[in-house]
CSV table of C-alpha atoms in Angstrom, one decimal:
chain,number,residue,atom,x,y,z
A,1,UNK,CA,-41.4,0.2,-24.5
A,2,UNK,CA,-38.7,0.5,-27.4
A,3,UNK,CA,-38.4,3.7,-29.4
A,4,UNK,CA,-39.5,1.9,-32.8
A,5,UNK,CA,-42.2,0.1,-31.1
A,6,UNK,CA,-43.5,3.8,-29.9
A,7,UNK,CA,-43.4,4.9,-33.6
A,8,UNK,CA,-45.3,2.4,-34.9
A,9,UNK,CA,-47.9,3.6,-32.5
A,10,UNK,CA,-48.0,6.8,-33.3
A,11,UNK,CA,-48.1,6.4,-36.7
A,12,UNK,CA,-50.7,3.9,-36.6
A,13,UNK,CA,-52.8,6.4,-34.6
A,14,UNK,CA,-52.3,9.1,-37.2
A,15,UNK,CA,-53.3,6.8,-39.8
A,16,UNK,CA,-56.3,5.4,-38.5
A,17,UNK,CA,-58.1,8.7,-36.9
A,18,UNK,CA,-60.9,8.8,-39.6
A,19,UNK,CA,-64.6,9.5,-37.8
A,20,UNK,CA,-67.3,7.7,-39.1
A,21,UNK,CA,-69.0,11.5,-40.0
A,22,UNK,CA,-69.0,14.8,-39.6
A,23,UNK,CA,-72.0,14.6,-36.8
A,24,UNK,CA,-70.1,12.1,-34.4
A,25,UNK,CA,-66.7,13.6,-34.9
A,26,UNK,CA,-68.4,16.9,-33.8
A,27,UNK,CA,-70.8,15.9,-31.5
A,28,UNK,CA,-70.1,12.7,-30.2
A,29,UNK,CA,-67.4,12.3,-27.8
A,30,UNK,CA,-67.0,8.9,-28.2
A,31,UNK,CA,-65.3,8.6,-31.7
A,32,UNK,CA,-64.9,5.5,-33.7
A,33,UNK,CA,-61.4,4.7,-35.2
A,34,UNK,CA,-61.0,3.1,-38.2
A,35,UNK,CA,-59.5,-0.8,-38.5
A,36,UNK,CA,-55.5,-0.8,-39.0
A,37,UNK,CA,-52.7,-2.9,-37.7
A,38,UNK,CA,-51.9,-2.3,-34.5
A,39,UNK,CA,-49.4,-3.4,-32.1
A,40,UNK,CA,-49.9,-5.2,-29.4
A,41,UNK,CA,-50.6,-2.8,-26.1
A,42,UNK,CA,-47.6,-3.4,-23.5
A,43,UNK,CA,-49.9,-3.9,-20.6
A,44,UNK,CA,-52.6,-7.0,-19.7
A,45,UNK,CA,-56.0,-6.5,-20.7
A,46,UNK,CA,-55.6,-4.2,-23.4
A,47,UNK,CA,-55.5,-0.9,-21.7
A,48,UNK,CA,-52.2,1.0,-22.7
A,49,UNK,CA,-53.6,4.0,-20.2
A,50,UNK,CA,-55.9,3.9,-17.8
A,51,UNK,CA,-56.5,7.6,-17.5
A,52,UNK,CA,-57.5,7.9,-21.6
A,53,UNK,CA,-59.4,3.8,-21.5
A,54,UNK,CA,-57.4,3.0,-24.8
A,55,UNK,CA,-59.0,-0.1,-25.8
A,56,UNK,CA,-58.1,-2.7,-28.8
A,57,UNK,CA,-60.7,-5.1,-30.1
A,58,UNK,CA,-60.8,-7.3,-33.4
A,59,UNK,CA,-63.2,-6.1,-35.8
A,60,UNK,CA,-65.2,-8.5,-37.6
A,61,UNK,CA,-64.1,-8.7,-41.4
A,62,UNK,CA,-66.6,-7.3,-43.0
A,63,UNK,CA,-65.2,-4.1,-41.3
A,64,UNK,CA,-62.0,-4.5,-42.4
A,65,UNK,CA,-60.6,-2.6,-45.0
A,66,UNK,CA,-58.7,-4.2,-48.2
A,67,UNK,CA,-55.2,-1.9,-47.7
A,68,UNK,CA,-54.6,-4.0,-44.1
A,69,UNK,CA,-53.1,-6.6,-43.6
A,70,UNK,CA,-54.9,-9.7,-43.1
A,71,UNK,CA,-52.8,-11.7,-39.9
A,72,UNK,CA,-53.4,-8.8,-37.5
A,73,UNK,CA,-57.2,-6.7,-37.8
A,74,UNK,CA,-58.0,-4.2,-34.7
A,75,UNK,CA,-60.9,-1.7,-34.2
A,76,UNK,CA,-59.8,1.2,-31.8
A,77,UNK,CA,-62.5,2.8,-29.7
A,78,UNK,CA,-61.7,5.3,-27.3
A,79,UNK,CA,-63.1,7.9,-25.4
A,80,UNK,CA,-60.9,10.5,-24.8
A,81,UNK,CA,-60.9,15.0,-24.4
A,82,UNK,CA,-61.4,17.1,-27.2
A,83,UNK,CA,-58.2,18.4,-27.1
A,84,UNK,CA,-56.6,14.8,-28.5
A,85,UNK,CA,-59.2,15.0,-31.5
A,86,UNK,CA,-56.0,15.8,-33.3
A,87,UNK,CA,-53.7,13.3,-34.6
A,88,UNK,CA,-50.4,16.0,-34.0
A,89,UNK,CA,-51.8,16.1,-30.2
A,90,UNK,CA,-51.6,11.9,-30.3
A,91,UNK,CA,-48.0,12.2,-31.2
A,92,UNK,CA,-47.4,15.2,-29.1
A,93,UNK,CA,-48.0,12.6,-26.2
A,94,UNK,CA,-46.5,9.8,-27.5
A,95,UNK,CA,-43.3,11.5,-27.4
A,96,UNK,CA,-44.2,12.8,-23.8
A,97,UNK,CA,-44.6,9.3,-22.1
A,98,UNK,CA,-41.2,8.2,-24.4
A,99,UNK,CA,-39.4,10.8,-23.0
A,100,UNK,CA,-40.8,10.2,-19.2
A,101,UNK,CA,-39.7,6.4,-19.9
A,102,UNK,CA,-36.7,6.9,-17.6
A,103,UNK,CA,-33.2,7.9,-17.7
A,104,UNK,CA,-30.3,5.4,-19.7
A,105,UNK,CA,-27.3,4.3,-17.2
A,106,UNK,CA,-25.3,6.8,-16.3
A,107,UNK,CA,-21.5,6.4,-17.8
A,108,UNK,CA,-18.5,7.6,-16.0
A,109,UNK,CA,-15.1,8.9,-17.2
A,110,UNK,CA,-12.0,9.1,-15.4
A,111,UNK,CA,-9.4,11.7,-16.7
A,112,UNK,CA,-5.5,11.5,-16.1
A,113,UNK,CA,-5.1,8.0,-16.4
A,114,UNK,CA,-1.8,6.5,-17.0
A,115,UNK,CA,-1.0,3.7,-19.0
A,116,UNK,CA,2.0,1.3,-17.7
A,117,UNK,CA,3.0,-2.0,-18.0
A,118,UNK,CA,1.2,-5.1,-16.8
A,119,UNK,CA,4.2,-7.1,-16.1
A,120,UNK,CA,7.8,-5.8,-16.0
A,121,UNK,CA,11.1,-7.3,-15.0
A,122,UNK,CA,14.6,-6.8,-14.1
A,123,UNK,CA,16.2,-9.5,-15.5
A,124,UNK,CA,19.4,-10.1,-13.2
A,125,UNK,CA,22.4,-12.4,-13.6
A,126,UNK,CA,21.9,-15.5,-12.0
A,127,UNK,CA,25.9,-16.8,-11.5
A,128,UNK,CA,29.3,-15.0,-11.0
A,129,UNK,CA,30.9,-15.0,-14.4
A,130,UNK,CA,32.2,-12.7,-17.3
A,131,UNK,CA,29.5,-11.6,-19.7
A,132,UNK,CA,30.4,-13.9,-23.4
A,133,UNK,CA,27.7,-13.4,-25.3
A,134,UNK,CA,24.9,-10.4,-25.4
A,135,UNK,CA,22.1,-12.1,-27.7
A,136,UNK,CA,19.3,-9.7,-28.1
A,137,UNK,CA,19.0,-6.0,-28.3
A,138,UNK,CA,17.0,-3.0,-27.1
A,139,UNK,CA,13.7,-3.1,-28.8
A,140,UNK,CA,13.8,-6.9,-29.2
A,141,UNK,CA,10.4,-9.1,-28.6
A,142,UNK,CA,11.8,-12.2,-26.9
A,143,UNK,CA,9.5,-15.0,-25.5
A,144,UNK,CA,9.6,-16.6,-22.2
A,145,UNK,CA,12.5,-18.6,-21.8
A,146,UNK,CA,14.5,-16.9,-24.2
A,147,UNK,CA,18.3,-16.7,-23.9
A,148,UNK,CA,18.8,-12.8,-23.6
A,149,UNK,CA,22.4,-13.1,-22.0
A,150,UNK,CA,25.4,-15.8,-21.9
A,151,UNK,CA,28.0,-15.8,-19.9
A,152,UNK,CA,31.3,-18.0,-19.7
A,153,UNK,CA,30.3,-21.5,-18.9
A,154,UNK,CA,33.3,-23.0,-20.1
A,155,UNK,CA,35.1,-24.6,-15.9
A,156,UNK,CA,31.0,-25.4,-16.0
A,157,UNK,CA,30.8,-27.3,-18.6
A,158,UNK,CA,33.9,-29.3,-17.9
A,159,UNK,CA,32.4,-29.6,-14.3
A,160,UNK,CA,29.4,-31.0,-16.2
A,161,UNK,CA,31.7,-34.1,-17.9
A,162,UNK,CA,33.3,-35.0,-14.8
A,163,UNK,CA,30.1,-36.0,-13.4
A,164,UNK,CA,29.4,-37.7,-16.1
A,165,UNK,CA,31.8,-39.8,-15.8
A,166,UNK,CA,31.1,-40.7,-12.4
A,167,UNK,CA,27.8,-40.9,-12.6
A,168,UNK,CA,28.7,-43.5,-15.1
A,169,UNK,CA,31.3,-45.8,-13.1
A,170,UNK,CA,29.1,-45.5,-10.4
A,171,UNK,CA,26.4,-47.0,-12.8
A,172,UNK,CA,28.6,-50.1,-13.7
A,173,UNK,CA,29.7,-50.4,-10.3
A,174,UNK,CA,26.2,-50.6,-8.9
A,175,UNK,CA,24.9,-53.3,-11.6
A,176,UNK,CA,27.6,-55.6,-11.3
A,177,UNK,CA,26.4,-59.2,-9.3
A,178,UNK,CA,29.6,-60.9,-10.1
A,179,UNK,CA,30.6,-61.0,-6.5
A,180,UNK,CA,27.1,-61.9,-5.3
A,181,UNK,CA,27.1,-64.8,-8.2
A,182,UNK,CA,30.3,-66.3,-6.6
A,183,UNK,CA,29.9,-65.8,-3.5
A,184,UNK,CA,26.3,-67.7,-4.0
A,185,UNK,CA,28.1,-70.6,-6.2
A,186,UNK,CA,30.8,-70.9,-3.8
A,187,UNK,CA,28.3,-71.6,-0.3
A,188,UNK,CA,26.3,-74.1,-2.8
A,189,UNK,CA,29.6,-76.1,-3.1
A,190,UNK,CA,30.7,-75.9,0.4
A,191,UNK,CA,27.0,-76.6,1.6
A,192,UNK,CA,27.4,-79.7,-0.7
A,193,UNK,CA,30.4,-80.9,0.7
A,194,UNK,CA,29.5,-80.2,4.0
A,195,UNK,CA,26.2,-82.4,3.5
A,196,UNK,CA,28.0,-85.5,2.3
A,197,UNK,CA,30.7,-85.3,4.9
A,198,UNK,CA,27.7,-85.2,7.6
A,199,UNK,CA,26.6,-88.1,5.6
A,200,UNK,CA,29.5,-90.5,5.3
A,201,UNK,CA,30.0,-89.7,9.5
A,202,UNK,CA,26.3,-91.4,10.5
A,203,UNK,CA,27.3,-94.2,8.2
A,204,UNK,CA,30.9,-94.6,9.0
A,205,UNK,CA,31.8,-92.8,11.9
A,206,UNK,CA,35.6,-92.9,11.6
A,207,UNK,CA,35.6,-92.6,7.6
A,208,UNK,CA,36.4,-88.6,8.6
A,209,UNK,CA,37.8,-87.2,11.2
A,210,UNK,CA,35.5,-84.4,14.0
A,211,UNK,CA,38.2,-81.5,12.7
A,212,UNK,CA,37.9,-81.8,9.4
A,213,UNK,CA,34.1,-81.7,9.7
A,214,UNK,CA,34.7,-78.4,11.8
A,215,UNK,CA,36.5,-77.1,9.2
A,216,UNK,CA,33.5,-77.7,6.4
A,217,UNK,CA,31.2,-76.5,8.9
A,218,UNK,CA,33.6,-72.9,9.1
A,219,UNK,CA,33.8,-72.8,6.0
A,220,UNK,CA,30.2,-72.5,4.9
A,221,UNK,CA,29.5,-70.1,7.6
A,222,UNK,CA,32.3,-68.0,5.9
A,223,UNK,CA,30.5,-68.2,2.5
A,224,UNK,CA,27.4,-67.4,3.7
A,225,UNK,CA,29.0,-63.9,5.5
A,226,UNK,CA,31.1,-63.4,2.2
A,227,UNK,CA,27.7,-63.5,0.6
A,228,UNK,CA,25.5,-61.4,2.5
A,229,UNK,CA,28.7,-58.8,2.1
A,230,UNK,CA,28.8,-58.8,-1.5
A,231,UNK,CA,24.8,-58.2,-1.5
A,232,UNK,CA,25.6,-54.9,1.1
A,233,UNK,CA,28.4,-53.9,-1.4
A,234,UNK,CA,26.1,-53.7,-4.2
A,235,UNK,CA,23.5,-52.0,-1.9
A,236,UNK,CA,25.9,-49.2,-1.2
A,237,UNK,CA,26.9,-48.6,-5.2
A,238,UNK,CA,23.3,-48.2,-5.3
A,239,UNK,CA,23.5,-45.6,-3.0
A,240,UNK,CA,26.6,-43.9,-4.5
A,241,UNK,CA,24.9,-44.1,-7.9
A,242,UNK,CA,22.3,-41.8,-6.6
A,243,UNK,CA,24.8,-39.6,-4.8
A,244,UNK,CA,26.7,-39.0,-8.7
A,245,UNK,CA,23.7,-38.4,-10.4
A,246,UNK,CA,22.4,-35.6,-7.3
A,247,UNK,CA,26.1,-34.0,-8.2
A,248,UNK,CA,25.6,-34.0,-11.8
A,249,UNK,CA,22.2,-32.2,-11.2
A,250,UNK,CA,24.0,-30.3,-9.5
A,251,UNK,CA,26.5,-29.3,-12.4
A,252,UNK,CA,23.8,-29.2,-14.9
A,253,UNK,CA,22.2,-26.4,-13.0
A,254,UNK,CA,25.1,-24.7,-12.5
A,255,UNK,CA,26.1,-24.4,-16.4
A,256,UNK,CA,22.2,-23.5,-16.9
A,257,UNK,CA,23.0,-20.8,-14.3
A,258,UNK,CA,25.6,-19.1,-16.6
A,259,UNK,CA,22.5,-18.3,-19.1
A,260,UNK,CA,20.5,-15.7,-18.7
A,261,UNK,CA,17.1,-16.3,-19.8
A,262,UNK,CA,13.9,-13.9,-19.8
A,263,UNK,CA,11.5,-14.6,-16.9
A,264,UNK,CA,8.4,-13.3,-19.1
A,265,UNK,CA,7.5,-12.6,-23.1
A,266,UNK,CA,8.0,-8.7,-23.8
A,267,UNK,CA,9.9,-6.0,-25.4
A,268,UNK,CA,13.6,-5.8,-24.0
A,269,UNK,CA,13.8,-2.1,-23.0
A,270,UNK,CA,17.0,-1.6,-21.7
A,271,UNK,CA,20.5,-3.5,-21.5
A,272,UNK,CA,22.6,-2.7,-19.0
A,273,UNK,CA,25.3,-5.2,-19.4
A,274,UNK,CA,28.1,-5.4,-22.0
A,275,UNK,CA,30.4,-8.3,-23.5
A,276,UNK,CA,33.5,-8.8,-21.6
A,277,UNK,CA,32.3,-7.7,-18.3
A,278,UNK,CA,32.4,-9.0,-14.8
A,279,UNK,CA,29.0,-9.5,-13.1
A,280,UNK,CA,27.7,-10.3,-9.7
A,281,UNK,CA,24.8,-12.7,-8.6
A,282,UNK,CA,21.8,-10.3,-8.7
A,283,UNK,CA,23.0,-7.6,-10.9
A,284,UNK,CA,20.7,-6.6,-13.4
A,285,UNK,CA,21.8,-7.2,-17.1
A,286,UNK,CA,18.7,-6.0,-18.8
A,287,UNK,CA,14.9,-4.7,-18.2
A,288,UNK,CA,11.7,-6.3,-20.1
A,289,UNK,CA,8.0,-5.0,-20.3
A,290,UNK,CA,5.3,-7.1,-22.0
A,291,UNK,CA,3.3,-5.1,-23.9
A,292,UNK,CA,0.2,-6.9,-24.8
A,293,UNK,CA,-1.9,-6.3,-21.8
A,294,UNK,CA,-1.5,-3.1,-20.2
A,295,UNK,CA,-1.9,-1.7,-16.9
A,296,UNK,CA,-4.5,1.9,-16.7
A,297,UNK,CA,-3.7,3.4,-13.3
A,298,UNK,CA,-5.6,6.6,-11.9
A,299,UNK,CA,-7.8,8.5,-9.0
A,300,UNK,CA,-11.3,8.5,-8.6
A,301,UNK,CA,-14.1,9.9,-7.0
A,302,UNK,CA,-15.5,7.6,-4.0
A,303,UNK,CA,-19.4,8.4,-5.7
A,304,UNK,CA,-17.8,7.3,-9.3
A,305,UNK,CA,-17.1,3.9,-8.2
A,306,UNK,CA,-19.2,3.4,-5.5
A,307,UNK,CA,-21.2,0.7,-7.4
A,308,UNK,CA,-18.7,-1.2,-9.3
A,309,UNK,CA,-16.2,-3.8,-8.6
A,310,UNK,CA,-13.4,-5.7,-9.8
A,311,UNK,CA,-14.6,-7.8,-13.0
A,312,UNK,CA,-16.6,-4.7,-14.4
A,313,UNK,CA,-16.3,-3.8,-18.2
A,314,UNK,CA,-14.4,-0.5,-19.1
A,315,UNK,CA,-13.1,1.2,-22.0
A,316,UNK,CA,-10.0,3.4,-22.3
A,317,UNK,CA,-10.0,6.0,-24.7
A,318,UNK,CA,-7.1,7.6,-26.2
A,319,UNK,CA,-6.7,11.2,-26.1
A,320,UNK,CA,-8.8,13.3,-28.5
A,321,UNK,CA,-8.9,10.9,-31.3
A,322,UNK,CA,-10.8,8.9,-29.2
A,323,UNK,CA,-9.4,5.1,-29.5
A,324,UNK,CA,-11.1,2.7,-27.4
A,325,UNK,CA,-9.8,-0.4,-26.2
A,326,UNK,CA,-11.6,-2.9,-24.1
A,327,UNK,CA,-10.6,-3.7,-20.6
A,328,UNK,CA,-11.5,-4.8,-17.2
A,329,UNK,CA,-11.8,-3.0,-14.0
A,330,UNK,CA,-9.1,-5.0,-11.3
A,331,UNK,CA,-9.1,-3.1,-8.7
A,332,UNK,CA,-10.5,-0.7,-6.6
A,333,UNK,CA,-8.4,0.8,-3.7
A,334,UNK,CA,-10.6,0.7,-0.1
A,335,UNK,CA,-8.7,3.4,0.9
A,336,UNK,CA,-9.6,6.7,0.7
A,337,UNK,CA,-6.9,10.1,-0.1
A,338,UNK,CA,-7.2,12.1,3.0
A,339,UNK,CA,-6.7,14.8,1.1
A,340,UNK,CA,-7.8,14.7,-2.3
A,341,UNK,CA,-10.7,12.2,-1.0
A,342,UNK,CA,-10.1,9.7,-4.0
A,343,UNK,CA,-9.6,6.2,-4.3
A,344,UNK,CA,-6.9,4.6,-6.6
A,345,UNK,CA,-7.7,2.4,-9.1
A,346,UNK,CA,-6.3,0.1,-11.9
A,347,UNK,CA,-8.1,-2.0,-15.1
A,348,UNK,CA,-6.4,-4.4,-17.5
A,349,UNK,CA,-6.9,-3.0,-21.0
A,350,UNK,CA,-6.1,-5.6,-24.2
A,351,UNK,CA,-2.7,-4.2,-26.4
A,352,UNK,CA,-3.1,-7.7,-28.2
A,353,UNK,CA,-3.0,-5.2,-31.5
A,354,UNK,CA,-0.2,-2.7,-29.9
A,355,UNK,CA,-1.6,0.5,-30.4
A,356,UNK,CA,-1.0,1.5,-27.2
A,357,UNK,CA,2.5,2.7,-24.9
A,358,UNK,CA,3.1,2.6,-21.6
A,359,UNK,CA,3.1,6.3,-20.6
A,360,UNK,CA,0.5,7.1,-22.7
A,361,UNK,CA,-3.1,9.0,-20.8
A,362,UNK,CA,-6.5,8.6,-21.4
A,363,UNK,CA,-9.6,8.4,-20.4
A,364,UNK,CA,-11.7,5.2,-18.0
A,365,UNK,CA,-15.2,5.6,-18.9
A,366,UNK,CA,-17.1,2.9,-17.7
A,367,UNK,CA,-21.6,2.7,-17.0
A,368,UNK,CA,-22.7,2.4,-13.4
């Protein structure tokens, strides 16, 4: 039952302890309340306690009095010790069986817990080059994606138009049917030829001679070869059209190589690099930390978290001002410190309004 539901109660029994006279309040042990609203009991039946036989009934209206409330008329009856023949002793118990109601959830804080970032990054160079162009600076935000460094992409670039240019020949190369055109026109006409010289033999058999009828016959076999060639030529310009457009993918990604973009959106932290400088695949030019989400990292007892998970709901509060930011348990170590018989563990906590650093230590409180 709710605090202001409890209240009402006692109030209402306060208000409605009248007995009907002096002779049955003092010698009657069964006492007659008056009519008032009254809330409905939070049990079936009625009975709100079984040991006292509270009972609610409507009373008929001519017993109901003009200051209640028509939509909800009750007679109380109820036999009960002397001792409650007091209205202070009604309340007295009220705020007994409130307070025996049960315990709220218990809530849990964590002390010494460290914030750090969620995501961080070392941003390295990507190609072998000298450092051209430096375009952010510490204390920056930068987005994903974001050129942060440029080195010198000029042989790159050039490297990039040469196979361009290939790419393009190779193009031209590959859609050309001239070859397969003539070499198709030219059987048609030897094929024609051939037919009428096969022709004018079963009609006249000496109007051509056998060697000359050879020769025809040679010479469309040649066509046909000369044809089926020009169709394998084209083919393999196909092919090589592919192969120049691989290599200029190739070049492409090697002038892309000469940027230096940021892997994740952040807050550039450090640069390590400077213009005019020689750097190595892998080296790092500069650090980033996004900011936004942040990591809260810290020990705690096994019994503290042995009945929460990842997922569960925390806050973080912020020293003795006593921010809170809302968050979400991620993990929870199942390992236990041998020696200081903790656990680690870590909760997401929202910076989406950056009033929190990295480095900064508060407090997990959580309920269990």
């Amino acid at each position: 039952m709710s605090p202001s539901t409890l209240t009402n109660w006692t109030r209402a029994i306060a208000r409605a302890w009248r007995p009907r006279s002096a002779s049955t309040a003092a010698g009657d042990r069964s006492l007659t309340f008056g009519c008032t609203t009254w809330p409905r009991p939070p049990t079936a039946g009625g009975r709100f306690d079984r040991a006292h036989e509270f009972v609610v009934r409507r009373c008929r209206p001519a017993q109901v009095s003009d200051r209640f409330s028509d939509s909800s008329r009750f007679q109380l009856h109820r036999t009960m010790p002397r001792f409650l023949a007091n209205p202070i002793a009604v309340v007295g118990l009220a705020v007994t069986v409130f307070c025996q109601a049960g315990p709220a959830a218990a809530q849990v804080a964590i002390e010494s817990i460290v914030l750090r970032p969620l995501a961080e990054a070392e941003v390295p160079a990507r190609q072998t080059g000298v450092v051209a162009r430096i375009l952010v600076d510490e204390g920056d935000r930068v987005e994903a994606g974001a050129v942060l460094v440029q080195l010198d992409d000029k042989s790159a670039a050039l490297a990039v138009q040469r196979a361009q240019h290939e790419r393009d020949r190779a193009r031209v190369t590959a859609e050309n049917n001239l070859q397969i055109e003539y070499a198709a026109k030219a059987l048609e006409v030897a094929e024609a030829e051939l037919a009428r010289s096969e022709e004018s033999i079963a009609k006249f058999p000496k109007s051509i001679s056998r060697s000359q009828l050879d020769v025809e016959r040679l010479t469309v076999e040649k066509l046909q070869l000369e044809r089926r060639q020009a169709e394998q030529d084209q083919q393999l310009a196909r092919f090589d059209l592919q192969v120049k457009e691989t290599e200029l993918a190739v070049a492409q990604r090697e002038l892309e190589l000469h940027a230096v973009r940021a892997p994740l959106a952040g807050v550039v932290t450090l640069v390590r690099a400077r213009a005019g400088e020689w750097v190595e695949p892998g080296a790092p030019v500069m650090r980033l930390i996004a900011v936004d989400r942040l990591r809260a990292e810290g020990f705690a007892d096994v019994a503290d978290v042995a009945e929460v998970a990842a997922g569960h709901s925390v806050k973080f509060a912020l020293g003795e001002a006593g921010q809170i930011h809302a968050g979400t348990l991620r993990f929870v170590s199942p390992e236990i410190d041998p020696i200081t018989k903790q656990v680690r563990i870590w909760a997401e906590i929202d910076n989406s309004q950056l009033q929190l650093r990295p480095g900064q230590q508060g407090q997990l409180q959580y309920d269990r």
